[in-house]
Coordinates of C-alpha atoms and ligand atoms in Angstrom, one line a residue:
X1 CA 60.9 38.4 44.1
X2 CA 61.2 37.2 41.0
X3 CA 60.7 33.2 40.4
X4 CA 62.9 30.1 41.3
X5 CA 63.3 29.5 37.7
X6 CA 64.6 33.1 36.8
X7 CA 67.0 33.3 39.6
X8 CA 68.6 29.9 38.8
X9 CA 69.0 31.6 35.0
X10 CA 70.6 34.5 36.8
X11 CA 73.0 32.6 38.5
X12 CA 73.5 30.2 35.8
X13 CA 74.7 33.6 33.4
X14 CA 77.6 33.6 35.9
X15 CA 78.7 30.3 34.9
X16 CA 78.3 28.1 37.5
X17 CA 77.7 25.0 35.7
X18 CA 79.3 24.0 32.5
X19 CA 78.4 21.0 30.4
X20 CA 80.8 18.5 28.1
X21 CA 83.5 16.2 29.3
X22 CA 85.0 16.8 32.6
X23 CA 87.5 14.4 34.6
X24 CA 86.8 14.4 38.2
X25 CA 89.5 14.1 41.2
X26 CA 88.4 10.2 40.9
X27 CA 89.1 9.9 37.7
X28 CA 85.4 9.3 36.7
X29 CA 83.9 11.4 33.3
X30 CA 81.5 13.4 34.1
X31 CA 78.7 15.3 31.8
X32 CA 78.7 18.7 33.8
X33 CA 80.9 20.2 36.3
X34 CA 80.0 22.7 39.0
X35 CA 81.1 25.5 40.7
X36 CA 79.2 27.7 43.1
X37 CA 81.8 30.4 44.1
X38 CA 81.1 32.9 40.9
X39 CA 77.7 33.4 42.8
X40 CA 79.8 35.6 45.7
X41 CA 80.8 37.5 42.9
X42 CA 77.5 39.0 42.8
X43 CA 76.4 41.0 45.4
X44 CA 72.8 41.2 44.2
X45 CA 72.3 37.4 43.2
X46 CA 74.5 36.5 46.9
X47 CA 71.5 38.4 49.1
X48 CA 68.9 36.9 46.9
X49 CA 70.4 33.7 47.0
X50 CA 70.6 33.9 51.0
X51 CA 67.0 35.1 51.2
X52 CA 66.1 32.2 49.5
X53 CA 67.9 29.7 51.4
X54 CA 66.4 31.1 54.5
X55 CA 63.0 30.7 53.2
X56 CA 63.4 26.6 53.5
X57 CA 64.5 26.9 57.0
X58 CA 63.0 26.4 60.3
X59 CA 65.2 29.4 61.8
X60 CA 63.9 29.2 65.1
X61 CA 65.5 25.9 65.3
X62 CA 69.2 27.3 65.8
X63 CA 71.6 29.4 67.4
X64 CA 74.2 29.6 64.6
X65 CA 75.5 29.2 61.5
X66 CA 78.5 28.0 59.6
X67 CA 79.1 27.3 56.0
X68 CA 81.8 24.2 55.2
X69 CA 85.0 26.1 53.7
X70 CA 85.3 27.5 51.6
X71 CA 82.7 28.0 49.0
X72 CA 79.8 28.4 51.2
X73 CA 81.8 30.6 54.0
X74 CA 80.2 34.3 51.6
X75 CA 76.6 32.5 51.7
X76 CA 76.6 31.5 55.0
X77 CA 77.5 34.9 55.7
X78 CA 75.3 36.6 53.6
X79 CA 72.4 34.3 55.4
X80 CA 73.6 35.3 58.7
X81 CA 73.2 39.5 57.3
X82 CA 69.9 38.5 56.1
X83 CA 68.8 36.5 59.3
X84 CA 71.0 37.7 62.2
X85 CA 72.3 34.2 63.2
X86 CA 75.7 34.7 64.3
X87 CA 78.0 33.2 62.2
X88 CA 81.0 30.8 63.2
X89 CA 83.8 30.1 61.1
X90 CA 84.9 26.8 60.8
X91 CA 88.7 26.3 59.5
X92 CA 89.9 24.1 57.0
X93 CA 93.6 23.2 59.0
X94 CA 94.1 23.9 63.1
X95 CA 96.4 27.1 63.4
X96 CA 100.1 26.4 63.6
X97 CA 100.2 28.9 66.9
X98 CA 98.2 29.9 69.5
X99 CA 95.0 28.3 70.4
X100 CA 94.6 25.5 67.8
X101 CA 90.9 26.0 67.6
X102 CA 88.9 24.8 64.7
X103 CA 86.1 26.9 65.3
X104 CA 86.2 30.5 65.3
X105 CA 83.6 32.9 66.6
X106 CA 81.4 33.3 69.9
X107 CA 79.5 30.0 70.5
X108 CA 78.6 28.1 73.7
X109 CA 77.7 24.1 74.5
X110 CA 74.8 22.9 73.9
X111 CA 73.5 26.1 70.9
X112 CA 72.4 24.2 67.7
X113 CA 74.3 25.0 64.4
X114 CA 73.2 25.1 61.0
X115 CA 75.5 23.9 58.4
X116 CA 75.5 25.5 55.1
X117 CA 77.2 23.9 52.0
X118 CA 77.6 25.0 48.1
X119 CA 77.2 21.3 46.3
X120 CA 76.4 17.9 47.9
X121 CA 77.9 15.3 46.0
X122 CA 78.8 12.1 48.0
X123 CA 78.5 14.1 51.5
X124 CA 81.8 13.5 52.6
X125 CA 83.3 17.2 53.3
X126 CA 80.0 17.2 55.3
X127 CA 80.5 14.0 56.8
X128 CA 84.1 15.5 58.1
X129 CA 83.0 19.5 59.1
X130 CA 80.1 17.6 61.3
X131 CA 82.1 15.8 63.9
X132 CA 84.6 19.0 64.3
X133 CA 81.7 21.0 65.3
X134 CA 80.0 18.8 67.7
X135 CA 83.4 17.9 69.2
X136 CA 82.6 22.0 70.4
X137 CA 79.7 20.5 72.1
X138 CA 77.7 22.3 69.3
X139 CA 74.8 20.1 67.5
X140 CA 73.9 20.3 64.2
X141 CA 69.9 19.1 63.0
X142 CA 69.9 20.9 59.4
X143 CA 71.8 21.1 56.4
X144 CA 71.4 23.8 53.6
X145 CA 72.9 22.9 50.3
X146 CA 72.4 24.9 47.3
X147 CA 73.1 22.2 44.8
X148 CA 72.7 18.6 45.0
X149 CA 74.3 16.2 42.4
X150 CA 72.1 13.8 43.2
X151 CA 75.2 11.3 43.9
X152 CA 73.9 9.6 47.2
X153 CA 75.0 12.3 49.8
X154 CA 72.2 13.6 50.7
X155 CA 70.3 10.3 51.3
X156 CA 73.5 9.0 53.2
X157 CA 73.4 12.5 55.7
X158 CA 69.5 11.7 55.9
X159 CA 70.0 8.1 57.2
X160 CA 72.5 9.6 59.9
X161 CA 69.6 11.4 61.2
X162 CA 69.9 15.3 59.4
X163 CA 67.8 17.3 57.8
X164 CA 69.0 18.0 54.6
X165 CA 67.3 20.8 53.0
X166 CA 68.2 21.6 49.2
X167 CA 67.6 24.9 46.8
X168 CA 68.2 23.2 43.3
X169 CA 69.1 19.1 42.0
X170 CA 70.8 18.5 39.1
X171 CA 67.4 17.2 37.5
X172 CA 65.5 20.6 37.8
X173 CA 68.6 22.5 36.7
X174 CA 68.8 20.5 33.6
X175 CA 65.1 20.6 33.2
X176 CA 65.3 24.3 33.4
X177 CA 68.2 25.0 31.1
X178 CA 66.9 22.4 28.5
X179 CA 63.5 24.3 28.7
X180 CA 65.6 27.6 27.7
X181 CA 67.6 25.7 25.2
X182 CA 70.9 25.6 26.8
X183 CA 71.1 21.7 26.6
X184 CA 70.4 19.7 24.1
X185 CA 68.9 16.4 24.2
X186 CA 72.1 14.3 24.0
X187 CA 73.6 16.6 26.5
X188 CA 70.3 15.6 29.0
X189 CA 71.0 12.2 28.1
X190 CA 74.5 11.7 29.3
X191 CA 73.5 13.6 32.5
X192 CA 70.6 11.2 32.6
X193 CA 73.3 8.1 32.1
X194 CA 75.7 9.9 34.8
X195 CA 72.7 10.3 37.5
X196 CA 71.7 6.6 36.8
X197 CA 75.7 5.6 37.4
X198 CA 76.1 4.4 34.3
X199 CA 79.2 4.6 32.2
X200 CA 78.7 8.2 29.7
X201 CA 79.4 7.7 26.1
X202 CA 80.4 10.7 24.6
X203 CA 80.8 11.7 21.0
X204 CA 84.2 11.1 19.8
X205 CA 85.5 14.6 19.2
X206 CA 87.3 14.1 15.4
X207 CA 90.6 14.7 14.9
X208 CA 91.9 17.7 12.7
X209 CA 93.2 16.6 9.5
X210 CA 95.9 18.1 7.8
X211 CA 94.5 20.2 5.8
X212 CA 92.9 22.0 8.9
X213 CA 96.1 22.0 10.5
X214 CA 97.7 24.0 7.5
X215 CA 95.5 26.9 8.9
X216 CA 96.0 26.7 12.7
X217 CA 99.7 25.9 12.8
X218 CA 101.9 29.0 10.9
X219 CA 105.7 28.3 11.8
X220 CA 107.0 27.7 7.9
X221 CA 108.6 24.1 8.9
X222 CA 104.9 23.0 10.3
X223 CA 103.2 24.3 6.8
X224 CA 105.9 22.3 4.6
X225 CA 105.5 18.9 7.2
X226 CA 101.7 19.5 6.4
X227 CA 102.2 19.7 2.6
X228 CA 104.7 16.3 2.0
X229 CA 102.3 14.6 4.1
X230 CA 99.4 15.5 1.9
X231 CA 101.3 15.2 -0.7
X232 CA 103.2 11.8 0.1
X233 CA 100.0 10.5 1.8
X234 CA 102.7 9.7 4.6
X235 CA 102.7 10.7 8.2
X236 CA 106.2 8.7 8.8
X237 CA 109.5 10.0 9.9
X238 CA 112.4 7.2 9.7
X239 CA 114.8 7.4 12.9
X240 CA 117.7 7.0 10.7
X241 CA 120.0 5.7 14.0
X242 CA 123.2 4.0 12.2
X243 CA 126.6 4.9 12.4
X244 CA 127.9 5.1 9.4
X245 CA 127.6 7.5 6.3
X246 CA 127.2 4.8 3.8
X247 CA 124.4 3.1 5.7
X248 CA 122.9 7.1 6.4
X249 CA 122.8 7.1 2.8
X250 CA 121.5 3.8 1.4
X251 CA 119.0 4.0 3.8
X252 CA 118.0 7.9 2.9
X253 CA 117.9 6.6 -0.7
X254 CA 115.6 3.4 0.3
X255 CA 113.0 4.9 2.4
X256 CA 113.2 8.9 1.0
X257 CA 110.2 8.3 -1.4
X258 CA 107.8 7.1 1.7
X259 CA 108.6 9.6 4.2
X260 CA 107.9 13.4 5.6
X261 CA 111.3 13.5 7.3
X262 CA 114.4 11.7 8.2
X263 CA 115.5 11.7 11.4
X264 CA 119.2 11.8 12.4
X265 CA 121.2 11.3 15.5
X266 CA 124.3 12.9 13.8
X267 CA 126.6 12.5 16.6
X268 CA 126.5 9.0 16.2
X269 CA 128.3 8.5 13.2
X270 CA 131.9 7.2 13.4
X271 CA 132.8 8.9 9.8
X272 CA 130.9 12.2 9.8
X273 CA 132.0 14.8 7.0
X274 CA 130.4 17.9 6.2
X275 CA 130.7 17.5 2.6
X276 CA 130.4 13.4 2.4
X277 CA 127.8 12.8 4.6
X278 CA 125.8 15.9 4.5
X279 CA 125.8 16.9 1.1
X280 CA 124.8 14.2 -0.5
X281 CA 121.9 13.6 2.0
X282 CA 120.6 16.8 1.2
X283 CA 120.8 16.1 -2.2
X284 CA 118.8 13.1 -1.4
X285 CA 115.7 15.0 0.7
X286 CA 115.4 17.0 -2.5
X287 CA 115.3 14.4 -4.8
X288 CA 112.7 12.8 -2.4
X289 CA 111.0 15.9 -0.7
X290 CA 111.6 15.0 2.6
X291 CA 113.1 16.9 5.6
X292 CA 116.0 17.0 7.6
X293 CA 115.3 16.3 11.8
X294 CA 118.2 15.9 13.9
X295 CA 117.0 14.5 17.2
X296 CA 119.3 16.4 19.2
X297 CA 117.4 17.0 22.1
X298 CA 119.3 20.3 23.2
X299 CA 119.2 20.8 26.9
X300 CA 121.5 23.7 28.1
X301 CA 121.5 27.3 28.8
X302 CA 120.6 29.2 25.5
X303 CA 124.4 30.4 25.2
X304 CA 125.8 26.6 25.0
X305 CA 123.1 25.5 22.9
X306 CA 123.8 28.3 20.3
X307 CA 126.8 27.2 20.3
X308 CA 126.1 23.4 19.9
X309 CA 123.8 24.3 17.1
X310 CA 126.2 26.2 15.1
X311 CA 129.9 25.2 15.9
X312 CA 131.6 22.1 16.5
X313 CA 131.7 19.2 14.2
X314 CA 128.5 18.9 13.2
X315 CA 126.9 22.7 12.5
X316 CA 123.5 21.7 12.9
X317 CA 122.2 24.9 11.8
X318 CA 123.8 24.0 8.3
X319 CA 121.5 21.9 7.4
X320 CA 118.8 20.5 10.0
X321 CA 115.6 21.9 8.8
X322 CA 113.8 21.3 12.3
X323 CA 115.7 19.9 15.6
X324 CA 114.4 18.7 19.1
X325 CA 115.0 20.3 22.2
X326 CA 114.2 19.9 25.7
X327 CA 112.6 22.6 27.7
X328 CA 114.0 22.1 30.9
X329 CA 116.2 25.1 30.4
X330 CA 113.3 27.7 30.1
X331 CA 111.6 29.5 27.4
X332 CA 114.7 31.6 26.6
X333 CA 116.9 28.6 25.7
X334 CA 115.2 28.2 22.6
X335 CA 115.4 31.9 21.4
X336 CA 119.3 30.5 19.4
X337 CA 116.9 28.7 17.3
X338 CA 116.6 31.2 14.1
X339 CA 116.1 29.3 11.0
X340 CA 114.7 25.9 12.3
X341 CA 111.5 24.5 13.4
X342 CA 112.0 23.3 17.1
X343 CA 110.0 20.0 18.2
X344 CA 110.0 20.2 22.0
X345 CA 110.5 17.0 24.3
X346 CA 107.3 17.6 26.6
X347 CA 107.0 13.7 27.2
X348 CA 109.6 10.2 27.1
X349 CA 108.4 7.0 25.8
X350 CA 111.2 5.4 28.1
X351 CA 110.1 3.3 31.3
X352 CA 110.4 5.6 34.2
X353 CA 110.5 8.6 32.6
X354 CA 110.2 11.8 34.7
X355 CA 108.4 13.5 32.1
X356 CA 105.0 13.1 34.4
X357 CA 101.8 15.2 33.7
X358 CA 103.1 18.1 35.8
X359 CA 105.9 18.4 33.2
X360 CA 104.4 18.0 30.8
X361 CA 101.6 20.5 31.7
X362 CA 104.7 23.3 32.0
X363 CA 106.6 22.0 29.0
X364 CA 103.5 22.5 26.9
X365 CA 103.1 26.2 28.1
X366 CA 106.1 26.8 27.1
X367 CA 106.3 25.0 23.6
X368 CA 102.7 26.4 23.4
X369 CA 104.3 30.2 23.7
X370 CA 107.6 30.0 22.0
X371 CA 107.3 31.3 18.7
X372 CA 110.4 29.0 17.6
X373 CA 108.3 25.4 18.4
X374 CA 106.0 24.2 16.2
X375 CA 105.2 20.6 17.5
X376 CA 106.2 18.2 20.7
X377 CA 107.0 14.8 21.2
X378 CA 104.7 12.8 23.6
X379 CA 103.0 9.8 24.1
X380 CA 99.8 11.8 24.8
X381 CA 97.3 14.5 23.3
X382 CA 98.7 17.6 22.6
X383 CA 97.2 20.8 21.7
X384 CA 96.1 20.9 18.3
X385 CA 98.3 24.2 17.7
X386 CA 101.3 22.2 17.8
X387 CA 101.8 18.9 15.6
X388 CA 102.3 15.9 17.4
X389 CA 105.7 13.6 17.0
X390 CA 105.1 9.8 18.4
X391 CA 108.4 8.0 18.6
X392 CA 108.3 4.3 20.6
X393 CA 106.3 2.5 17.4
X394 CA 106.8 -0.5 16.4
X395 CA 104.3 -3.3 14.9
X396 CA 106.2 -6.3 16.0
X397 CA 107.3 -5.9 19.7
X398 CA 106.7 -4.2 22.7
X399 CA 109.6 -3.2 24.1
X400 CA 113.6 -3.6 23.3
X401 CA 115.6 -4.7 26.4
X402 CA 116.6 -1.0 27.2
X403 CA 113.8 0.4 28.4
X404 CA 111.8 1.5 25.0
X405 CA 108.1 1.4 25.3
X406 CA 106.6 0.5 22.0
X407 CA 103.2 1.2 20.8
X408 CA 101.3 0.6 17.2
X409 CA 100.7 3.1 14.5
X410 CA 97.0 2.5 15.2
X411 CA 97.4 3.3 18.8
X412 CA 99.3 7.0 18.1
X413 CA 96.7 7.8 16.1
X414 CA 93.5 6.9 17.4
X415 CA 94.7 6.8 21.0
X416 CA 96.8 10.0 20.9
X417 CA 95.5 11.9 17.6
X418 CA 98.7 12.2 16.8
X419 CA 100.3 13.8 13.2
X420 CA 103.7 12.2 12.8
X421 CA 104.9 9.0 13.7
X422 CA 108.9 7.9 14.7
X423 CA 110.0 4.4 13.3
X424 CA 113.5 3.6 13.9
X425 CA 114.8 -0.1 14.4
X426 CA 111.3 -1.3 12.7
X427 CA 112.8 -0.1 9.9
X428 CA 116.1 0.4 9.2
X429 CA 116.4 -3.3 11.2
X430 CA 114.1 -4.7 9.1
X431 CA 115.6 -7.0 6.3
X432 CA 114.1 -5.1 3.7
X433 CA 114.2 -1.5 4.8
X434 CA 112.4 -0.1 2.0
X435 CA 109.4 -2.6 1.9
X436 CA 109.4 -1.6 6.2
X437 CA 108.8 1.7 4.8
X438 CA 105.9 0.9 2.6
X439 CA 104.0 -0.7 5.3
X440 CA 104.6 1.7 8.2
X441 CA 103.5 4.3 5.5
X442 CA 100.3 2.8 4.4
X443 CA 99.5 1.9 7.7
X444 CA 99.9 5.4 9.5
X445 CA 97.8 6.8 6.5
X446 CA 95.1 4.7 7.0
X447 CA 95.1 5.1 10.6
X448 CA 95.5 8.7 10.2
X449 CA 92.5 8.3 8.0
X450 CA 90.4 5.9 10.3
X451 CA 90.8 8.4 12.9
X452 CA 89.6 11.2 11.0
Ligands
S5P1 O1 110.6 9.8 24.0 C1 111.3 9.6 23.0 C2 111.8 10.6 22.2 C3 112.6 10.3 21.0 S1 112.9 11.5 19.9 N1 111.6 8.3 22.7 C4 112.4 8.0 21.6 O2 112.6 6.8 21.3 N2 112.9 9.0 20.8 C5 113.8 8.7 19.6 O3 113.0 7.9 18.7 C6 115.0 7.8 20.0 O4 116.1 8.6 20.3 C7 115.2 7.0 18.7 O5 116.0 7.7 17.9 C8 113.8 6.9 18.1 C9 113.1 5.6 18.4 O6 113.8 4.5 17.9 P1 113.3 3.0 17.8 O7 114.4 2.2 17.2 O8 113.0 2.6 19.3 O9 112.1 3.0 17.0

């Protein structure tokens, strides 16, 4: 048989260990993750890995053998081929019907058991499978565990009284891969840190600046966003929410030179007019090179929204050079969007919002996928593929009464990484509009650029 070493690097080729940042069920960060049920996978590596198992054992000590489901239910049986212990299966949940057993197989009182499991962390899937076994009138004496983490389970089974016998820890896995040159010495050093239950520092990943972006993100409004903002050294987009056209275009004309975009609620305004209001604004994103996002935030079958796009009063479709939409109709809603740039709502900066990370999680796939959406608003990371939109910012208050959530420029874009930020009543509230401009600009800019 070949050594320990080489058939850990066997197994290891299967990946069943990865190393960077992982976020565990409890939230922690953790250096490496595991994952043991590849190894089944392998017919060759499962016998060997059996054999091996076996050799640690005192076998004349038991009767039977179980693995805890469900990763070590193929090694336990592939120890029982290799040994002829008869195996039992323990279940996960009672059957519904019949005879409610939690134990399946031929056993009798009083026959010893030994438990097989993939990864001891804190011991606690052992620490429920034991009692369910010996309620049978079964004991158990020894554990097998192909992996320890080295998180306190195994001692905390040993100070219950079992034998806990392990293949591989964490330590000699390192050791072994850092000896081939799979890990660095950082890498060792954070799993060091993790073992010792000490917080991990990991490297700040940087942020992609735009410049990088221009390469990963194609859709035409995306590469002209990318080139104003270089450009403009601006990363803001005025909310323009006011309600007339005058007060539209005074504030187009005050804060135009500042911004990448102005953003519109159209449907707001009490005097709307193709020509008077929409004309001249366009006129004004030329002078200024800035472009035109109305925040409509379509959410209907694809056949109504083509037609709120293109008909009625407004004719979005005119003269918007990117809208929003929601995704909550399905991917093919946002096919009517020819000629646009679509920023999806994955995410609400409103208290209470229903937008939670199961949404989100779908919402991305499909803004990810559609080849109409180039970005998404959120108030968390999103892929780097699409451009980020941060609305809810605001460098004087936290919140307006109505259920907005405000956070700083800083915040979106060290916090979130993200590329464009949404300013509405901090500016066009503010006495001097223009001057509101100016600051929110230079202040995203150097945030963008802190963060880089
Ligand atoms: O989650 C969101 C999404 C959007 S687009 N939260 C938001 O506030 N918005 C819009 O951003 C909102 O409709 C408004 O036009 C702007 C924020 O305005 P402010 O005055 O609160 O800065």
């Amino acid at each position: 048989m070949e050594t320990k070493k080489e058939f850990f690097l066997e197994c290891y080729k299967l990946g069943i260990i990865k190393f960077g940042k992982f976020t565990l069920k409890s939230g922690i960060e953790s250096p490496f993750y595991v994952d043991l049920r590849p190894l089944a996978s392998d017919p060759k590596i499962l016998k060997l890995l059996a054999n091996y198992l076996l050799e640690m054992l005192p076998l004349d000590n038991f009767d039977l053998i179980c693995g805890v489901p469900y990763a070590a239910l193929p090694m336990a049986t592939a120890m029982s081929l290799e040994s002829y212990l008869p195996l039992i299966i323990k279940r996960k949940e009672a059957k519904q019907y019949g005879t409610k057993k939690m134990l399946e197989g031929i056993y009798t009182k009083g026959q010893n058991c030994l438990l097989v499991e993939d990864v001891i962390t804190s011991g606690a899937s052992l620490l429920e499978t034991i009692p369910e076994i010996e309620k049978e009138g079964i004991t158990v004496s020894d554990i097998v565990v192909v992996l320890d983490r080295q998180q306190g389970g195994k001692e905390i089974l040993e100070n219950k009284g079992f034998r806990v016998h392990t293949l591989f820890t964490i330590s000699e896995v390192c050791k072994m891969l850092r000896e081939e040159g799979h890990l660095s010495l950082e890498e060792v050093g954070r799993i060091n840190d993790f073992l010792a239950g000490n917080v991990v520092k990991f490297e700040e990943e940087k942020r992609i600046s735009y410049e990088e972006k221009l390469n990963i993100c194609d859709h035409s409004v995306a590469q002209k966003m990318l080139k104003i903002a270089i450009e403009k050294k601006s990363n803001l987009i005025v909310s323009a929410d006011v309600t007339s056209t005058k007060e539209l275009l005074d504030l187009a004309e005050k804060v135009g030179p500042h911004i990448v975009a102005l953003k519109t609620h159209i449907d707001i305004l009490l005097d709307f007019d193709l020509d008077e209001t929409i004309l001249p604004l366009k006129d004004l994103a030329t002078k200024y090179n800035f472009l035109l996002m109305e925040d409509r935030k379509f959410a209907d079958i694809g056949n109504t929204q083509e037609l709120q796009f293109s008909y009625g009063t407004y004719k979005i479709s005119q003269w918007a050079d990117l809208v929003t939409a929601q995704v909550i109709a399905g991917y093919d809603s946002l096919d009517c969007f020819r000629n646009v740039g679509v920023v999806a709502i994955l995410e609400m900066s409103s208290k209470g919002t229903l937008t939670d990370a199961s949404y989100r999680e779908e919402a991305t796939k499909i803004a990810q996928s559609h080849p109409n959406v180039f970005g998404g608003v959120a108030q968390n990371k999103i892929p780097n593929e699409l451009l980020l939109f941060t609305p809810g910012i605001n460098q004087s208050t936290s919140g307006d009464g109505k259920g907005q959530q405000y956070n700083t420029p800083e915040h979106a874009f060290t916090q979130l990484e993200t590329d464009f930020i949404i300013v509405g009543r901090g500016i066009y509230k503010a006495i001097d509009a223009e001057k509101a401009a100016l600051s929110y600009k230079i202040t995203g800019w150097n945030a963008y650029e802190a963060s880089l």
